Amino acid sequence: MKTTPSRAKPKSSASPRTATARRKPAAGKAAVAVDLALQGGGSHGAFTWGVLDRWLQEPGLRMAGLSGTSAGALNAAVLATGFGQGGAEGARAALRAFWLDVATQGGCFGHWPGAGLAGFNLDSNPFYAWSQVVLRSFSPYQLTLSGSNPLRAVLEKHVDPMALRSGPLDVYVTATAVRTGQPRVFDRHDISIDALLASACLPQIFRAVDIEGQPYWDGGYSGNPAMWPLIYNTTAMDIVLVKINPLVREGTPDTPQEIADRVNEITFNAGLVGEMRAIAFVQRLLDKGLMDAGHYKNLRLHMVADDDALGPLNASSKLNTERAFLERLHKLGLAAADRWLKSNRGALGKRGTLDVRSTFLTPRSPPA
């Protein structure tokens, strides 16, 4: 499927620099340039770790740019840091070290026995339940300990902003401006540890991150992930979306926590759905000959996801950082990427494999 958003650039600090990071292609074949768009979702970002781990092992692909939000932004920054230092193997090692370090920060609620992947949900954990009562009763500004973010020390250990600014990969990180509600995309010119923390700043848990006098919250509220920085600022025609947030949920939420969780899921998908609608609209105009194809970028869109495998997980599991859980998600992501590459590798550089209309736009009958 062809998609064709405009090349006309909006005002943005995004870098026009073309990435040069390459994997060795098969003999006689040029490497295919690919952009990666990485959704956020707390601990579920370990699924994306698995996808990236498999992707980095595939020959004949050249990463051009990465756009990420929240956990997706952290994955992008860690990968790019490792890639700049040691290529694909350096990126794989960096991602593994980062996620295992996240695990040492605490499966802070402890494991609560349960069956299968759903056993990593925290709803039945009394410590988690107590924390939710506290968070509903007090803001981060009223809790004396919430001025600190345990992610800062982890990111300072695993991300080198200077390497990102001079490295071969273009990285775009989205945060949401609290006062305007608009997305801000940080690129190689202004990316920082604070920008990454802002992109992953859930306002119920952390105080807003102040950057240049402006407060920022999680980027998921305005773009999860933002696709347009890749469209406007890299030369790649293929964009692969790694989706970890469900578009559809079974049943009707009927408790305060379930309602809040589903509202967050819908909100965090809204920006992406809006971008997909715009892409589909421009494509339809091009198909009808109503726009000049010479001025528009014919994107080839793809998506790696596993809604069935992640389906048993609810929002509470996004705060679970147990090593066993993160490694389980990594294996699921690795397997999902492997299946996708076996089925669709030949399409890269030739045609899109994501049906935007049926996946994101067509009304569907929800599960019972």
mmCIF file of C-alpha atoms in Angstrom:
data_model
loop_
_atom_site.group_PDB
_atom_site.id
_atom_site.type_symbol
_atom_site.label_atom_id
_atom_site.label_comp_id
_atom_site.label_asym_id
_atom_site.label_seq_id
_atom_site.Cartn_x
_atom_site.Cartn_y
_atom_site.Cartn_z
ATOM 1 C CA MET A 1 0.000 0.000 0.000
ATOM 2 C CA LYS A 2 1.327 3.429 -0.947
ATOM 3 C CA THR A 3 1.061 6.361 1.421
ATOM 4 C CA THR A 4 1.967 9.879 0.479
ATOM 5 C CA PRO A 5 2.196 12.652 3.062
ATOM 6 C CA SER A 6 3.683 15.949 1.930
ATOM 7 C CA ARG A 7 7.362 16.766 1.826
ATOM 8 C CA ALA A 8 6.711 20.423 2.587
ATOM 9 C CA LYS A 9 8.416 21.004 5.926
ATOM 10 C CA PRO A 10 6.699 22.664 8.856
ATOM 11 C CA LYS A 11 8.664 24.771 11.281
ATOM 12 C CA SER A 12 10.692 22.305 13.264
ATOM 13 C CA SER A 13 14.112 21.925 14.771
ATOM 14 C CA ALA A 14 14.323 18.453 13.212
ATOM 15 C CA SER A 15 17.570 17.721 11.443
ATOM 16 C CA PRO A 16 17.614 17.311 7.637
ATOM 17 C CA ARG A 17 20.789 15.307 7.966
ATOM 18 C CA THR A 18 20.586 11.936 6.262
ATOM 19 C CA ALA A 19 21.595 9.008 8.429
ATOM 20 C CA THR A 20 24.424 6.804 7.194
ATOM 21 C CA ALA A 21 24.168 3.817 9.513
ATOM 22 C CA ARG A 22 24.350 0.602 7.487
ATOM 23 C CA ARG A 23 24.173 -3.137 7.787
ATOM 24 C CA LYS A 24 26.096 -5.166 5.225
ATOM 25 C CA PRO A 25 23.676 -5.977 2.376
ATOM 26 C CA ALA A 26 23.521 -9.198 0.436
ATOM 27 C CA ALA A 27 25.950 -9.378 -2.461
ATOM 28 C CA GLY A 28 24.819 -7.192 -5.347
ATOM 29 C CA LYS A 29 21.985 -5.559 -3.398
ATOM 30 C CA ALA A 30 21.836 -2.117 -1.844
ATOM 31 C CA ALA A 31 20.732 -1.897 1.766
ATOM 32 C CA VAL A 32 17.116 -0.833 2.227
ATOM 33 C CA ALA A 33 16.707 2.368 4.255
ATOM 34 C CA VAL A 34 14.063 1.949 6.950
ATOM 35 C CA ASP A 35 12.644 4.280 9.600
ATOM 36 C CA LEU A 36 11.297 2.893 12.881
ATOM 37 C CA ALA A 37 8.405 4.430 14.832
ATOM 38 C CA LEU A 38 8.293 3.159 18.413
ATOM 39 C CA GLN A 39 5.238 3.405 20.668
ATOM 40 C CA GLY A 40 5.473 3.974 24.406
ATOM 41 C CA GLY A 41 3.868 1.797 27.037
ATOM 42 C CA GLY A 42 5.952 1.563 30.195
ATOM 43 C CA SER A 43 7.415 -1.876 30.837
ATOM 44 C CA HIS A 44 5.761 -3.130 27.656
ATOM 45 C CA GLY A 45 8.597 -1.331 25.892
ATOM 46 C CA ALA A 46 10.561 -4.517 26.545
ATOM 47 C CA PHE A 47 8.483 -6.052 23.732
ATOM 48 C CA THR A 48 9.940 -3.362 21.472
ATOM 49 C CA TRP A 49 13.405 -4.269 22.788
ATOM 50 C CA GLY A 50 12.797 -7.764 21.424
ATOM 51 C CA VAL A 51 11.628 -6.426 18.051
ATOM 52 C CA LEU A 52 14.710 -4.213 17.762
ATOM 53 C CA ASP A 53 16.990 -7.043 18.850
ATOM 54 C CA ARG A 54 15.760 -9.165 15.935
ATOM 55 C CA TRP A 55 15.759 -6.225 13.531
ATOM 56 C CA LEU A 56 19.403 -5.460 14.253
ATOM 57 C CA GLN A 57 20.355 -8.993 13.237
ATOM 58 C CA GLU A 58 18.752 -8.759 9.800
ATOM 59 C CA PRO A 59 21.250 -8.151 6.963
ATOM 60 C CA GLY A 60 20.570 -5.754 4.133
ATOM 61 C CA LEU A 61 18.719 -3.104 6.155
ATOM 62 C CA ARG A 62 19.888 0.426 6.907
ATOM 63 C CA MET A 63 18.301 2.288 9.800
ATOM 64 C CA ALA A 64 17.711 5.890 8.815
ATOM 65 C CA GLY A 65 15.712 7.393 11.671
ATOM 66 C CA LEU A 66 13.899 6.451 14.842
ATOM 67 C CA SER A 67 10.933 8.298 16.322
ATOM 68 C CA GLY A 68 9.841 7.285 19.795
ATOM 69 C CA THR A 69 7.613 8.304 22.640
ATOM 70 C CA SER A 70 8.008 7.391 26.320
ATOM 71 C CA ALA A 71 9.451 3.855 26.473
ATOM 72 C CA GLY A 72 9.799 4.040 22.693
ATOM 73 C CA ALA A 73 11.964 7.135 23.058
ATOM 74 C CA LEU A 74 14.156 5.386 25.629
ATOM 75 C CA ASN A 75 14.580 2.403 23.323
ATOM 76 C CA ALA A 76 15.498 4.711 20.439
ATOM 77 C CA ALA A 77 18.057 6.683 22.446
ATOM 78 C CA VAL A 78 19.719 3.603 23.950
ATOM 79 C CA LEU A 79 19.856 1.868 20.554
ATOM 80 C CA ALA A 80 21.349 4.927 18.848
ATOM 81 C CA THR A 81 23.946 5.344 21.609
ATOM 82 C CA GLY A 82 25.037 1.726 21.275
ATOM 83 C CA PHE A 83 24.946 1.850 17.487
ATOM 84 C CA GLY A 84 27.219 4.851 17.410
ATOM 85 C CA GLN A 85 29.721 3.063 19.619
ATOM 86 C CA GLY A 86 29.628 -0.429 18.153
ATOM 87 C CA GLY A 87 27.255 -0.801 15.236
ATOM 88 C CA ALA A 88 24.390 -3.281 15.318
ATOM 89 C CA GLU A 89 26.018 -5.527 17.922
ATOM 90 C CA GLY A 90 26.769 -2.514 20.083
ATOM 91 C CA ALA A 91 23.115 -1.483 19.854
ATOM 92 C CA ARG A 92 21.913 -4.959 20.816
ATOM 93 C CA ALA A 93 24.235 -5.046 23.826
ATOM 94 C CA ALA A 94 23.189 -1.536 24.872
ATOM 95 C CA LEU A 95 19.482 -2.399 24.787
ATOM 96 C CA ARG A 96 19.986 -5.542 26.839
ATOM 97 C CA ALA A 97 22.100 -3.740 29.432
ATOM 98 C CA PHE A 98 19.525 -0.963 29.709
ATOM 99 C CA TRP A 99 16.515 -3.220 30.264
ATOM 100 C CA LEU A 100 18.314 -5.454 32.727
ATOM 101 C CA ASP A 101 19.318 -2.316 34.606
ATOM 102 C CA VAL A 102 15.672 -1.212 34.618
ATOM 103 C CA ALA A 103 14.878 -4.554 36.247
ATOM 104 C CA THR A 104 17.301 -3.834 39.088
ATOM 105 C CA GLN A 105 15.349 -0.694 39.949
ATOM 106 C CA GLY A 106 12.772 -2.994 41.450
ATOM 107 C CA GLY A 107 9.863 -5.123 40.517
ATOM 108 C CA CYS A 108 8.800 -2.564 43.070
ATOM 109 C CA PHE A 109 5.555 -4.274 43.976
ATOM 110 C CA GLY A 110 6.988 -7.780 44.127
ATOM 111 C CA HIS A 111 5.663 -10.794 42.242
ATOM 112 C CA TRP A 112 2.101 -11.796 43.007
ATOM 113 C CA PRO A 113 1.303 -15.367 41.937
ATOM 114 C CA GLY A 114 -0.808 -15.725 38.816
ATOM 115 C CA ALA A 115 -1.211 -17.864 35.743
ATOM 116 C CA GLY A 116 0.544 -17.181 32.433
ATOM 117 C CA LEU A 117 1.467 -13.727 31.206
ATOM 118 C CA ALA A 118 -1.545 -12.275 33.036
ATOM 119 C CA GLY A 119 0.225 -13.237 36.257
ATOM 120 C CA PHE A 120 2.370 -10.155 35.755
ATOM 121 C CA ASN A 121 -0.650 -7.848 36.058
ATOM 122 C CA LEU A 122 -0.586 -6.029 39.370
ATOM 123 C CA ASP A 123 -4.283 -5.486 40.026
ATOM 124 C CA SER A 124 -4.467 -8.169 42.719
ATOM 125 C CA ASN A 125 -1.260 -7.021 44.362
ATOM 126 C CA PRO A 126 -2.137 -5.203 47.631
ATOM 127 C CA PHE A 127 0.947 -2.989 47.415
ATOM 128 C CA TYR A 128 -0.041 -1.822 43.931
ATOM 129 C CA ALA A 129 -3.631 -1.252 45.074
ATOM 130 C CA TRP A 130 -2.378 0.868 47.965
ATOM 131 C CA SER A 131 -0.185 2.924 45.619
ATOM 132 C CA GLN A 132 -3.175 3.683 43.384
ATOM 133 C CA VAL A 133 -5.151 4.959 46.356
ATOM 134 C CA VAL A 134 -2.276 7.280 47.214
ATOM 135 C CA LEU A 135 -1.911 8.517 43.605
ATOM 136 C CA ARG A 136 -5.642 9.254 43.383
ATOM 137 C CA SER A 137 -5.493 11.199 46.629
ATOM 138 C CA PHE A 138 -2.296 13.201 46.177
ATOM 139 C CA SER A 139 -0.502 14.819 43.255
ATOM 140 C CA PRO A 140 3.245 14.358 42.721
ATOM 141 C CA TYR A 141 3.683 17.886 44.066
ATOM 142 C CA GLN A 142 2.188 16.852 47.392
ATOM 143 C CA LEU A 143 4.385 13.777 47.800
ATOM 144 C CA THR A 144 7.821 14.674 49.064
ATOM 145 C CA LEU A 145 9.602 11.834 47.247
ATOM 146 C CA SER A 146 8.158 12.463 43.797
ATOM 147 C CA GLY A 147 10.597 15.210 42.877
ATOM 148 C CA SER A 148 13.105 12.525 41.924
ATOM 149 C CA ASN A 149 12.820 10.094 39.026
ATOM 150 C CA PRO A 150 14.654 6.753 39.304
ATOM 151 C CA LEU A 151 14.954 6.665 35.514
ATOM 152 C CA ARG A 152 17.388 9.577 35.512
ATOM 153 C CA ALA A 153 20.312 7.587 36.892
ATOM 154 C CA VAL A 154 19.569 4.690 34.531
ATOM 155 C CA LEU A 155 19.428 6.962 31.487
ATOM 156 C CA GLU A 156 22.586 8.813 32.463
ATOM 157 C CA LYS A 157 24.331 5.446 32.544
ATOM 158 C CA HIS A 158 23.053 4.169 29.195
ATOM 159 C CA VAL A 159 22.450 7.230 26.991
ATOM 160 C CA ASP A 160 25.081 9.640 25.712
ATOM 161 C CA PRO A 161 23.328 12.785 24.373
ATOM 162 C CA MET A 162 26.524 14.014 22.723
ATOM 163 C CA ALA A 163 26.830 10.721 20.849
ATOM 164 C CA LEU A 164 23.213 11.074 19.709
ATOM 165 C CA ARG A 165 23.903 14.544 18.373
ATOM 166 C CA SER A 166 26.886 13.436 16.291
ATOM 167 C CA GLY A 167 25.956 9.814 15.593
ATOM 168 C CA PRO A 168 24.784 8.144 12.371
ATOM 169 C CA LEU A 169 21.131 7.746 13.357
ATOM 170 C CA ASP A 170 18.507 10.479 13.485
ATOM 171 C CA VAL A 171 16.499 10.179 16.703
ATOM 172 C CA TYR A 172 13.238 12.045 17.359
ATOM 173 C CA VAL A 173 11.712 12.165 20.840
ATOM 174 C CA THR A 174 8.190 13.482 21.483
ATOM 175 C CA ALA A 175 7.004 15.166 24.686
ATOM 176 C CA THR A 176 3.788 17.105 25.372
ATOM 177 C CA ALA A 177 3.880 20.780 26.325
ATOM 178 C CA VAL A 178 1.706 21.096 29.419
ATOM 179 C CA ARG A 179 0.542 24.655 28.779
ATOM 180 C CA THR A 180 -0.365 24.304 25.084
ATOM 181 C CA GLY A 181 -1.016 20.567 24.744
ATOM 182 C CA GLN A 182 1.132 20.543 21.620
ATOM 183 C CA PRO A 183 3.860 18.017 20.844
ATOM 184 C CA ARG A 184 7.472 19.039 20.986
ATOM 185 C CA VAL A 185 9.866 16.877 19.038
ATOM 186 C CA PHE A 186 13.461 16.876 20.220
ATOM 187 C CA ASP A 187 16.096 15.921 17.663
ATOM 188 C CA ARG A 188 19.878 15.696 17.445
ATOM 189 C CA HIS A 189 20.168 19.451 18.071
ATOM 190 C CA ASP A 190 18.480 19.500 21.466
ATOM 191 C CA ILE A 191 18.022 15.940 22.684
ATOM 192 C CA SER A 192 18.964 15.468 26.339
ATOM 193 C CA ILE A 193 18.324 13.297 29.367
ATOM 194 C CA ASP A 194 15.638 15.782 30.408
ATOM 195 C CA ALA A 195 13.957 15.421 26.996
ATOM 196 C CA LEU A 196 13.813 11.649 27.465
ATOM 197 C CA LEU A 197 12.431 12.010 30.986
ATOM 198 C CA ALA A 198 9.839 14.468 29.677
ATOM 199 C CA SER A 199 8.753 12.012 26.999
ATOM 200 C CA ALA A 200 8.142 9.392 29.711
ATOM 201 C CA CYS A 201 6.662 11.708 32.353
ATOM 202 C CA LEU A 202 3.302 10.398 33.526
ATOM 203 C CA PRO A 203 1.808 13.356 35.428
ATOM 204 C CA GLN A 204 0.047 11.147 37.964
ATOM 205 C CA ILE A 205 3.433 9.816 39.109
ATOM 206 C CA PHE A 206 6.075 12.438 38.293
ATOM 207 C CA ARG A 207 6.278 16.191 38.361
ATOM 208 C CA ALA A 208 6.431 17.873 34.950
ATOM 209 C CA VAL A 209 9.926 18.090 33.473
ATOM 210 C CA ASP A 210 11.018 21.700 33.006
ATOM 211 C CA ILE A 211 13.002 22.438 29.839
ATOM 212 C CA GLU A 212 13.870 26.009 28.939
ATOM 213 C CA GLY A 213 11.185 27.274 31.312
ATOM 214 C CA GLN A 214 8.432 25.105 29.851
ATOM 215 C CA PRO A 215 6.864 22.088 31.627
ATOM 216 C CA TYR A 216 6.442 18.842 29.713
ATOM 217 C CA TRP A 217 4.493 15.621 30.229
ATOM 218 C CA ASP A 218 4.507 12.248 28.524
ATOM 219 C CA GLY A 219 4.621 12.450 24.732
ATOM 220 C CA GLY A 220 1.886 9.853 24.435
ATOM 221 C CA TYR A 221 -0.740 12.560 24.947
ATOM 222 C CA SER A 222 0.222 14.249 21.662
ATOM 223 C CA GLY A 223 1.935 11.594 19.524
ATOM 224 C CA ASN A 224 2.516 7.925 20.286
ATOM 225 C CA PRO A 225 4.695 7.901 18.312
ATOM 226 C CA ALA A 226 4.967 10.982 16.103
ATOM 227 C CA MET A 227 5.314 9.848 12.483
ATOM 228 C CA TRP A 228 5.787 13.230 10.829
ATOM 229 C CA PRO A 229 9.428 13.819 11.883
ATOM 230 C CA LEU A 230 10.361 10.702 9.912
ATOM 231 C CA ILE A 231 8.245 11.742 6.936
ATOM 232 C CA TYR A 232 9.759 15.214 6.701
ATOM 233 C CA ASN A 233 13.355 14.625 7.731
ATOM 234 C CA THR A 234 14.711 11.319 6.461
ATOM 235 C CA THR A 235 15.078 9.940 2.954
ATOM 236 C CA ALA A 236 13.677 6.504 3.834
ATOM 237 C CA MET A 237 10.453 5.501 2.110
ATOM 238 C CA ASP A 238 9.727 2.564 4.447
ATOM 239 C CA ILE A 239 8.447 3.216 7.978
ATOM 240 C CA VAL A 240 7.931 0.328 10.384
ATOM 241 C CA LEU A 241 5.595 1.019 13.314
ATOM 242 C CA VAL A 242 6.183 -1.093 16.413
ATOM 243 C CA LYS A 243 2.780 -1.051 18.119
ATOM 244 C CA ILE A 244 2.361 -2.153 21.729
ATOM 245 C CA ASN A 245 -0.883 -0.411 22.740
ATOM 246 C CA PRO A 246 -4.152 -2.195 21.894
ATOM 247 C CA LEU A 247 -6.658 -0.453 19.662
ATOM 248 C CA VAL A 248 -9.470 -2.756 20.827
ATOM 249 C CA ARG A 249 -10.319 -4.088 24.303
ATOM 250 C CA GLU A 250 -12.895 -6.703 25.159
ATOM 251 C CA GLY A 251 -15.704 -5.859 27.552
ATOM 252 C CA THR A 252 -16.788 -2.586 29.124
ATOM 253 C CA PRO A 253 -14.680 -1.070 31.932
ATOM 254 C CA ASP A 254 -16.798 -0.783 35.076
ATOM 255 C CA THR A 255 -14.428 0.118 37.907
ATOM 256 C CA PRO A 256 -12.735 3.506 38.381
ATOM 257 C CA GLN A 257 -9.325 2.003 37.620
ATOM 258 C CA GLU A 258 -10.494 0.129 34.527
ATOM 259 C CA ILE A 259 -12.209 3.249 33.199
ATOM 260 C CA ALA A 260 -9.108 5.382 33.770
ATOM 261 C CA ASP A 261 -6.895 2.763 32.124
ATOM 262 C CA ARG A 262 -9.055 2.523 28.998
ATOM 263 C CA VAL A 263 -9.316 6.307 28.724
ATOM 264 C CA ASN A 264 -5.508 6.464 28.780
ATOM 265 C CA GLU A 265 -5.230 3.785 26.086
ATOM 266 C CA ILE A 266 -7.657 5.622 23.815
ATOM 267 C CA THR A 267 -5.910 8.955 24.456
ATOM 268 C CA PHE A 268 -2.473 7.494 23.807
ATOM 269 C CA ASN A 269 -3.635 6.043 20.463
ATOM 270 C CA ALA A 270 -5.496 9.153 19.295
ATOM 271 C CA GLY A 271 -2.497 11.018 17.882
ATOM 272 C CA LEU A 272 -1.338 8.017 15.878
ATOM 273 C CA VAL A 273 -4.822 7.368 14.497
ATOM 274 C CA GLY A 274 -5.044 11.025 13.467
ATOM 275 C CA GLU A 275 -1.759 10.841 11.572
ATOM 276 C CA MET A 276 -2.833 7.637 9.868
ATOM 277 C CA ARG A 277 -6.083 9.309 8.790
ATOM 278 C CA ALA A 278 -4.130 12.187 7.234
ATOM 279 C CA ILE A 279 -1.849 9.763 5.389
ATOM 280 C CA ALA A 280 -4.842 7.829 4.040
ATOM 281 C CA PHE A 281 -6.564 11.072 2.971
ATOM 282 C CA VAL A 282 -3.572 12.312 0.974
ATOM 283 C CA GLN A 283 -3.175 8.869 -0.577
ATOM 284 C CA ARG A 284 -6.784 8.923 -1.744
ATOM 285 C CA LEU A 285 -6.274 12.332 -3.385
ATOM 286 C CA LEU A 286 -3.164 11.079 -5.137
ATOM 287 C CA ASP A 287 -4.933 7.966 -6.355
ATOM 288 C CA LYS A 288 -7.592 10.229 -7.901
ATOM 289 C CA GLY A 289 -4.947 12.414 -9.535
ATOM 290 C CA LEU A 290 -5.948 15.462 -7.501
ATOM 291 C CA MET A 291 -2.440 16.088 -6.116
ATOM 292 C CA ASP A 292 0.967 16.264 -7.753
ATOM 293 C CA ALA A 293 2.768 12.990 -6.951
ATOM 294 C CA GLY A 294 6.085 14.677 -7.703
ATOM 295 C CA HIS A 295 5.758 16.771 -4.565
ATOM 296 C CA TYR A 296 4.726 14.013 -2.171
ATOM 297 C CA LYS A 297 6.577 11.164 -0.534
ATOM 298 C CA ASN A 298 5.224 7.724 -1.439
ATOM 299 C CA LEU A 299 5.603 6.008 1.900
ATOM 300 C CA ARG A 300 5.590 2.266 2.358
ATOM 301 C CA LEU A 301 4.106 1.577 5.791
ATOM 302 C CA HIS A 302 4.552 -1.582 7.851
ATOM 303 C CA MET A 303 3.634 -2.648 11.376
ATOM 304 C CA VAL A 304 5.021 -5.180 13.844
ATOM 305 C CA ALA A 305 2.648 -6.044 16.684
ATOM 306 C CA ASP A 306 1.236 -8.988 18.624
ATOM 307 C CA ASP A 307 -2.090 -7.998 20.117
ATOM 308 C CA ASP A 308 -2.992 -11.611 20.877
ATOM 309 C CA ALA A 309 0.123 -12.225 22.964
ATOM 310 C CA LEU A 310 -0.079 -8.892 24.802
ATOM 311 C CA GLY A 311 -3.858 -9.093 25.194
ATOM 312 C CA PRO A 312 -3.827 -10.647 28.700
ATOM 313 C CA LEU A 313 -1.840 -7.671 29.998
ATOM 314 C CA ASN A 314 -3.598 -4.628 31.380
ATOM 315 C CA ALA A 315 -2.335 -1.171 32.299
ATOM 316 C CA SER A 316 -1.082 -2.192 35.740
ATOM 317 C CA SER A 317 1.579 -4.431 34.184
ATOM 318 C CA LYS A 318 3.198 -1.382 32.580
ATOM 319 C CA LEU A 319 4.605 -0.579 36.034
ATOM 320 C CA ASN A 320 5.971 -4.086 36.564
ATOM 321 C CA THR A 321 9.743 -4.119 36.082
ATOM 322 C CA GLU A 322 10.493 -7.671 37.211
ATOM 323 C CA ARG A 323 13.310 -9.161 35.203
ATOM 324 C CA ALA A 324 11.297 -12.298 34.401
ATOM 325 C CA PHE A 325 8.518 -10.144 32.963
ATOM 326 C CA LEU A 326 10.834 -7.955 30.893
ATOM 327 C CA GLU A 327 12.628 -10.986 29.463
ATOM 328 C CA ARG A 328 9.290 -12.610 28.648
ATOM 329 C CA LEU A 329 8.219 -9.515 26.743
ATOM 330 C CA HIS A 330 11.586 -9.446 24.979
ATOM 331 C CA LYS A 331 11.039 -13.001 23.739
ATOM 332 C CA LEU A 332 7.558 -12.111 22.496
ATOM 333 C CA GLY A 333 8.935 -9.114 20.594
ATOM 334 C CA LEU A 334 11.781 -11.165 19.163
ATOM 335 C CA ALA A 335 9.320 -13.790 17.917
ATOM 336 C CA ALA A 336 6.915 -11.192 16.482
ATOM 337 C CA ALA A 337 9.699 -9.497 14.514
ATOM 338 C CA ASP A 338 11.003 -12.833 13.294
ATOM 339 C CA ARG A 339 7.550 -13.827 12.012
ATOM 340 C CA TRP A 340 7.118 -10.458 10.343
ATOM 341 C CA LEU A 341 10.491 -10.623 8.602
ATOM 342 C CA LYS A 342 9.887 -14.157 7.361
ATOM 343 C CA SER A 343 6.558 -13.096 5.865
ATOM 344 C CA ASN A 344 7.328 -9.544 4.725
ATOM 345 C CA ARG A 345 11.084 -9.010 4.380
ATOM 346 C CA GLY A 346 10.813 -9.047 0.592
ATOM 347 C CA ALA A 347 8.329 -6.167 0.653
ATOM 348 C CA LEU A 348 10.780 -3.706 2.210
ATOM 349 C CA GLY A 349 11.905 -1.257 -0.435
ATOM 350 C CA LYS A 350 9.083 -2.340 -2.768
ATOM 351 C CA ARG A 351 5.610 -2.034 -1.241
ATOM 352 C CA GLY A 352 3.814 -1.366 2.012
ATOM 353 C CA THR A 353 2.335 -4.201 4.054
ATOM 354 C CA LEU A 354 0.116 -2.188 6.429
ATOM 355 C CA ASP A 355 -3.470 -1.558 5.384
ATOM 356 C CA VAL A 356 -3.957 1.757 7.142
ATOM 357 C CA ARG A 357 -7.666 2.024 6.437
ATOM 358 C CA SER A 358 -8.693 -1.391 7.750
ATOM 359 C CA THR A 359 -6.307 -1.279 10.724
ATOM 360 C CA PHE A 360 -6.914 2.240 12.018
ATOM 361 C CA LEU A 361 -9.905 3.838 10.304
ATOM 362 C CA THR A 362 -12.616 1.370 9.320
ATOM 363 C CA PRO A 363 -15.369 1.052 11.954
ATOM 364 C CA ARG A 364 -15.315 -2.418 13.428
ATOM 365 C CA SER A 365 -17.527 -4.532 15.591
ATOM 366 C CA PRO A 366 -15.824 -4.724 18.999
ATOM 367 C CA PRO A 367 -15.343 -8.080 20.724
ATOM 368 C CA ALA A 368 -18.224 -9.122 22.966
#
